[in-house]
GROMACS .gro file of C-alpha atoms in nm:
model
  290
    1MET     CA    1  11.090  28.487   5.202
    2LYS     CA    2  11.089  28.075   5.205
    3ASN     CA    3  11.450  28.103   5.405
    4TRP     CA    4  11.320  28.380   5.624
    5ALA     CA    5  11.019  28.153   5.741
    6TRP     CA    6  11.245  27.882   5.773
    7SER     CA    7  11.481  28.076   6.038
    8LEU     CA    8  11.182  28.239   6.225
    9ILE     CA    9  11.049  27.807   6.228
   10VAL     CA   10  11.407  27.737   6.381
   11VAL     CA   11  11.422  28.004   6.620
   12VAL     CA   12  11.051  27.945   6.759
   13LEU     CA   13  11.112  27.599   6.802
   14ALA     CA   14  11.434  27.674   6.980
   15LEU     CA   15  11.286  27.911   7.204
   16LEU     CA   16  11.040  27.663   7.270
   17LEU     CA   17  11.283  27.419   7.325
   18LEU     CA   18  11.469  27.652   7.574
   19ALA     CA   19  11.131  27.731   7.714
   20SER     CA   20  11.086  27.374   7.810
   21ALA     CA   21  11.430  27.276   7.935
   22SER     CA   22  11.393  27.629   8.166
   23PHE     CA   23  11.123  27.410   8.373
   24TYR     CA   24  11.077  27.123   8.595
   25SER     CA   25  10.773  26.956   8.770
   26VAL     CA   26  10.789  26.787   9.143
   27ARG     CA   27  10.585  26.501   9.233
   28MET     CA   28  10.454  26.519   9.560
   29THR     CA   29  10.633  26.181   9.602
   30GLN     CA   30  10.969  26.341   9.543
   31THR     CA   31  11.210  26.599   9.626
   32ALA     CA   32  11.406  26.781   9.356
   33VAL     CA   33  11.818  26.864   9.395
   34VAL     CA   34  11.874  27.133   9.128
   35LEU     CA   35  12.225  27.102   9.028
   36GLN     CA   36  12.450  27.336   8.841
   37PHE     CA   37  12.791  27.255   8.693
   38GLY     CA   38  12.736  26.921   8.934
   39LYS     CA   39  12.715  27.131   9.253
   40VAL     CA   40  12.366  27.170   9.421
   41VAL     CA   41  12.228  27.533   9.417
   42ARG     CA   42  11.905  27.425   9.586
   43VAL     CA   43  11.646  27.189   9.703
   44THR     CA   44  11.276  27.193   9.601
   45GLU     CA   45  11.063  27.004   9.830
   46ALA     CA   46  10.722  27.177   9.702
   47SER     CA   47  10.535  26.967   9.413
   48GLY     CA   48  10.415  27.178   9.097
   49LEU     CA   49  10.610  27.362   8.833
   50HIS     CA   50  10.959  27.528   8.905
   51MET     CA   51  11.202  27.699   8.718
   52LYS     CA   52  11.588  27.659   8.640
   53TRP     CA   53  11.843  27.829   8.378
   54PRO     CA   54  11.842  27.587   8.089
   55LEU     CA   55  12.164  27.402   7.998
   56VAL     CA   56  12.345  27.510   8.279
   57GLN     CA   57  12.119  27.353   8.533
   58ASN     CA   58  11.999  27.012   8.576
   59VAL     CA   59  11.747  26.816   8.847
   60GLU     CA   60  11.781  26.496   9.004
   61PHE     CA   61  11.493  26.371   9.176
   62ILE     CA   62  11.505  26.194   9.560
   63ASP     CA   63  11.210  25.963   9.620
   64ASN     CA   64  11.084  26.054   9.974
   65ARG     CA   65  10.835  25.781   9.994
   66LEU     CA   66  10.899  25.461  10.249
   67ALA     CA   67  11.150  25.202  10.101
   68SER     CA   68  11.272  24.872  10.217
   69TYR     CA   69  11.576  24.648  10.220
   70SER     CA   70  11.548  24.296  10.324
   71THR     CA   71  11.786  24.029  10.349
   72GLN     CA   72  11.873  23.611  10.298
   73PRO     CA   73  11.971  23.441  10.622
   74GLU     CA   74  12.334  23.556  10.762
   75SER     CA   75  12.529  23.423  11.018
   76PHE     CA   76  12.537  23.615  11.325
   77LEU     CA   77  12.746  23.533  11.644
   78THR     CA   78  12.614  23.502  12.004
   79ALA     CA   79  12.802  23.601  12.303
   80GLU     CA   80  12.902  23.214  12.386
   81LYS     CA   81  13.039  23.222  11.972
   82LYS     CA   82  12.770  23.012  11.867
   83PRO     CA   83  12.657  23.074  11.491
   84VAL     CA   84  12.267  23.140  11.458
   85LEU     CA   85  12.094  23.266  11.123
   86ILE     CA   86  11.926  23.551  11.091
   87SER     CA   87  11.695  23.729  10.825
   88PHE     CA   88  11.602  24.087  10.881
   89PHE     CA   89  11.355  24.343  10.727
   90ALA     CA   90  11.425  24.743  10.712
   91GLU     CA   91  11.207  25.015  10.639
   92TRP     CA   92  11.363  25.389  10.540
   93GLN     CA   93  11.292  25.699  10.456
   94VAL     CA   94  11.499  26.012  10.290
   95VAL     CA   95  11.452  26.286  10.555
   96ASN     CA   96  11.721  26.520  10.437
   97PRO     CA   97  11.763  26.544  10.071
   98LEU     CA   98  12.053  26.758  10.081
   99ALA     CA   99  12.251  26.523  10.272
  100PHE     CA  100  12.100  26.227  10.084
  101TYR     CA  101  12.219  26.357   9.740
  102THR     CA  102  12.561  26.455   9.925
  103ARG     CA  103  12.670  26.149  10.084
  104LEU     CA  104  12.452  25.883   9.874
  105HIS     CA  105  12.364  25.983   9.532
  106ASN     CA  106  12.124  25.740   9.456
  107ASP     CA  107  11.875  25.428   9.575
  108ALA     CA  108  12.104  25.176   9.521
  109SER     CA  109  12.432  25.324   9.723
  110ALA     CA  110  12.159  25.372   9.997
  111GLN     CA  111  12.043  25.011   9.995
  112SER     CA  112  12.420  24.919  10.037
  113GLN     CA  113  12.485  25.169  10.347
  114ILE     CA  114  12.160  25.097  10.509
  115GLY     CA  115  12.226  24.727  10.505
  116ASP     CA  116  12.553  24.756  10.634
  117ILE     CA  117  12.465  24.938  10.911
  118VAL     CA  118  12.188  24.773  11.008
  119ARG     CA  119  12.375  24.453  10.989
  120SER     CA  120  12.672  24.615  11.197
  121SER     CA  121  12.357  24.683  11.452
  122LEU     CA  122  12.183  24.391  11.457
  123ARG     CA  123  12.528  24.196  11.464
  124GLY     CA  124  12.637  24.386  11.791
  125GLU     CA  125  12.344  24.337  11.941
  126ILE     CA  126  12.319  23.948  11.906
  127GLY     CA  127  12.714  23.939  12.034
  128THR     CA  128  12.549  24.028  12.361
  129MET     CA  129  12.310  23.753  12.361
  130THR     CA  130  12.313  23.372  12.458
  131LEU     CA  131  12.160  23.148  12.148
  132ALA     CA  132  11.879  23.061  12.370
  133SER     CA  133  11.784  23.399  12.451
  134VAL     CA  134  11.833  23.458  12.055
  135ILE     CA  135  11.585  23.194  11.972
  136GLN     CA  136  11.342  23.207  12.230
  137GLY     CA  137  11.312  23.586  12.372
  138ASN     CA  138  11.091  23.886  12.211
  139GLN     CA  139  11.210  24.023  11.874
  140LYS     CA  140  11.101  24.354  11.950
  141LYS     CA  141  11.358  24.356  12.233
  142ILE     CA  142  11.662  24.300  11.981
  143THR     CA  143  11.549  24.507  11.707
  144GLU     CA  144  11.459  24.837  11.920
  145PRO     CA  145  11.833  24.903  12.037
  146VAL     CA  146  11.939  24.828  11.684
  147LEU     CA  147  11.675  25.070  11.544
  148VAL     CA  148  11.824  25.351  11.763
  149ALA     CA  149  12.171  25.243  11.713
  150ALA     CA  150  12.122  25.241  11.337
  151ASN     CA  151  11.943  25.589  11.335
  152ARG     CA  152  12.245  25.728  11.508
  153ARG     CA  153  12.472  25.656  11.218
  154LEU     CA  154  12.182  25.699  10.960
  155ARG     CA  155  12.129  26.058  11.072
  156SER     CA  156  12.435  26.234  10.862
  157LEU     CA  157  12.314  26.009  10.570
  158GLY     CA  158  11.989  26.224  10.577
  159VAL     CA  159  11.801  25.842  10.620
  160HIS     CA  160  11.559  25.786  10.905
  161LEU     CA  161  11.501  25.435  10.985
  162VAL     CA  162  11.170  25.334  11.051
  163ASP     CA  163  11.121  25.002  11.153
  164VAL     CA  164  11.362  24.696  11.159
  165ARG     CA  165  11.173  24.320  11.147
  166ILE     CA  166  11.367  23.998  11.243
  167MET     CA  167  11.179  23.782  10.944
  168GLN     CA  168  11.333  23.414  11.015
  169VAL     CA  169  11.595  23.278  11.314
  170GLY     CA  170  11.740  22.977  11.294
  171LEU     CA  171  12.061  22.781  11.313
  172PRO     CA  172  12.325  22.639  11.073
  173PRO     CA  173  12.268  22.255  10.930
  174ALA     CA  174  12.611  22.148  11.172
  175VAL     CA  175  12.456  22.301  11.465
  176LEU     CA  176  12.115  22.229  11.404
  177GLN     CA  177  12.202  21.841  11.353
  178ALA     CA  178  12.427  21.870  11.714
  179VAL     CA  179  12.113  22.024  11.874
  180TYR     CA  180  11.878  21.722  11.760
  181LYS     CA  181  12.199  21.445  11.883
  182ARG     CA  182  12.171  21.665  12.201
  183MET     CA  183  11.813  21.628  12.236
  184GLU     CA  184  11.794  21.306  12.164
  185ALA     CA  185  12.055  21.236  12.414
  186GLU     CA  186  11.867  21.405  12.641
  187ARG     CA  187  11.516  21.252  12.582
  188THR     CA  188  11.704  20.895  12.598
  189GLN     CA  189  11.844  20.944  12.913
  190GLU     CA  190  11.466  21.097  13.047
  191ALA     CA  191  11.276  20.791  12.908
  192ASN     CA  192  11.600  20.553  13.066
  193ALA     CA  193  11.512  20.734  13.408
  194TYR     CA  194  11.158  20.665  13.340
  195ARG     CA  195  11.181  20.332  13.297
  196SER     CA  196  11.438  20.260  13.588
  197ARG     CA  197  11.167  20.434  13.816
  198GLY     CA  198  10.891  20.254  13.656
  199ALA     CA  199  11.107  19.910  13.778
  200ALA     CA  200  11.173  20.002  14.079
  201ASP     CA  201  10.807  20.134  14.158
  202ALA     CA  202  10.656  19.763  13.997
  203ALA     CA  203  10.916  19.573  14.212
  204GLU     CA  204  10.804  19.756  14.510
  205ILE     CA  205  10.441  19.683  14.412
  206ARG     CA  206  10.529  19.325  14.339
  207ALA     CA  207  10.694  19.273  14.691
  208SER     CA  208  10.443  19.466  14.823
  209ALA     CA  209  10.179  19.229  14.647
  210ASP     CA  210  10.349  18.920  14.738
  211LYS     CA  211  10.385  18.993  15.106
  212GLU     CA  212  10.001  19.079  15.127
  213LYS     CA  213   9.956  18.755  14.930
  214THR     CA  214  10.125  18.576  15.189
  215GLN     CA  215   9.947  18.744  15.467
  216ILE     CA  216   9.605  18.622  15.324
  217MET     CA  217   9.713  18.265  15.268
  218ALA     CA  218   9.853  18.310  15.608
  219ASP     CA  219   9.505  18.435  15.738
  220ALA     CA  220   9.337  18.165  15.510
  221TYR     CA  221   9.494  17.882  15.647
  222ARG     CA  222   9.517  18.002  16.017
  223GLN     CA  223   9.112  18.022  15.951
  224GLN     CA  224   9.096  17.687  15.803
  225GLU     CA  225   9.289  17.541  16.088
  226GLU     CA  226   9.070  17.711  16.337
  227LEU     CA  227   8.762  17.590  16.171
  228LYS     CA  228   8.894  17.260  16.135
  229GLY     CA  229   8.970  17.245  16.501
  230GLN     CA  230   8.609  17.364  16.548
  231GLY     CA  231   8.446  17.133  16.332
  232ASP     CA  232   8.655  16.823  16.524
  233ALA     CA  233   8.579  16.946  16.824
  234GLU     CA  234   8.221  16.963  16.713
  235ALA     CA  235   8.224  16.629  16.587
  236ALA     CA  236   8.410  16.516  16.873
  237SER     CA  237   8.137  16.647  17.042
  238ILE     CA  238   7.877  16.507  16.848
  239TYR     CA  239   8.068  16.125  16.867
  240GLY     CA  240   8.064  16.184  17.250
  241ALA     CA  241   7.703  16.263  17.246
  242ALA     CA  242   7.588  15.971  17.047
  243TYR     CA  243   7.832  15.768  17.240
  244GLY     CA  244   7.653  15.838  17.571
  245LYS     CA  245   7.324  15.785  17.429
  246ASP     CA  246   7.368  15.433  17.291
  247PRO     CA  247   7.710  15.313  17.340
  248ALA     CA  248   7.663  14.954  17.133
  249PHE     CA  249   7.544  15.176  16.862
  250PHE     CA  250   7.815  15.381  16.846
  251SER     CA  251   8.075  15.126  16.896
  252PHE     CA  252   7.872  14.941  16.609
  253TYR     CA  253   7.902  15.253  16.380
  254ARG     CA  254   8.302  15.292  16.441
  255SER     CA  255   8.340  14.967  16.352
  256LEU     CA  256   8.185  14.962  16.044
  257GLU     CA  257   8.366  15.274  15.924
  258THR     CA  258   8.667  15.073  15.999
  259TYR     CA  259   8.558  14.835  15.756
  260ARG     CA  260   8.504  15.069  15.507
  261HIS     CA  261   8.851  15.247  15.553
  262SER     CA  262   9.047  14.925  15.594
  263LEU     CA  263   8.904  14.688  15.326
  264GLY     CA  264   8.909  14.726  14.987
  265ASP     CA  265   8.936  14.540  14.658
  266LYS     CA  266   9.289  14.452  14.683
  267ASP     CA  267   9.353  14.445  15.045
  268ILE     CA  268   9.473  14.175  15.246
  269LEU     CA  269   9.439  14.081  15.609
  270VAL     CA  270   9.592  13.812  15.792
  271LEU     CA  271   9.383  13.768  16.110
  272SER     CA  272   9.288  13.517  16.335
  273PRO     CA  273   8.887  13.465  16.302
  274ASP     CA  274   8.870  13.510  16.688
  275SER     CA  275   9.014  13.849  16.615
  276PRO     CA  276   8.794  14.147  16.815
  277PHE     CA  277   8.799  14.321  16.423
  278PHE     CA  278   8.562  14.047  16.340
  279LYS     CA  279   8.361  14.093  16.624
  280TYR     CA  280   8.025  14.229  16.464
  281PHE     CA  281   8.082  13.948  16.144
  282ARG     CA  282   8.120  13.658  16.384
  283HIS     CA  283   7.760  13.830  16.578
  284SER     CA  284   7.600  13.836  16.188
  285LEU     CA  285   7.687  13.502  16.085
  286GLU     CA  286   7.617  13.307  16.392
  287PRO     CA  287   7.230  13.304  16.341
  288ALA     CA  288   7.284  13.162  16.029
  289GLY     CA  289   7.446  12.862  16.152
  290LYS     CA  290   7.803  12.941  16.046
   0.00000   0.00000   0.00000
């Protein structure tokens, strides 16, 4: 009795295990590929509980959500054969589970294949552009042809590339140093040109200022001489008028001016006492009895 009970329990457990092996569950984010002895027999895209033959069939699940691929900066050659460092980001999705499993089998292989295809398409696009257009250009104009070319090759793999973005564009250190030196040389040349133009402008301004100064001094000297001539003429006129009114007083005044300018503390004049120079001295001394 006990042996029969144990046998029944074993049979029931075996049936349960066999029943559980006959079902598989597909999530909404998955697609199931049913294999029989390693060959694909069907693809289940509907979510829910499904049946399969136990022991002879197994199920591989493929995630149909968006997946991403990104790289570190890599060297690409432009049309001038100049290196440029570019890192990119790609989003992809499985659209043909049968082709995906048959050609790629799993996500790791898919990542490798997608990276190589996108990298090759991007390399071909960068190879048609100049370094300046790569660095300064619109990245969307670069990635759109890459997206089209990569999808053309990925279609047979059951993968659709949703988006490609360039994350970083830079120059290798050696090229960057050369660019810095060239920029420094250009700025130095530009600064020297500014200095030369400044020196020329300064010389022109100084020459103009010196010319203007000379002209102003000449005008001032001319005005000075004109005023001096006018003053001398007016003085002569005043002297003439004064002489006409009282010649004796005018003669006396001019003699005093002559004495004042001719006789100083250390001046010595050797003249005869009867000289006309002492005319007014004599007139002033005679009343005193000398």
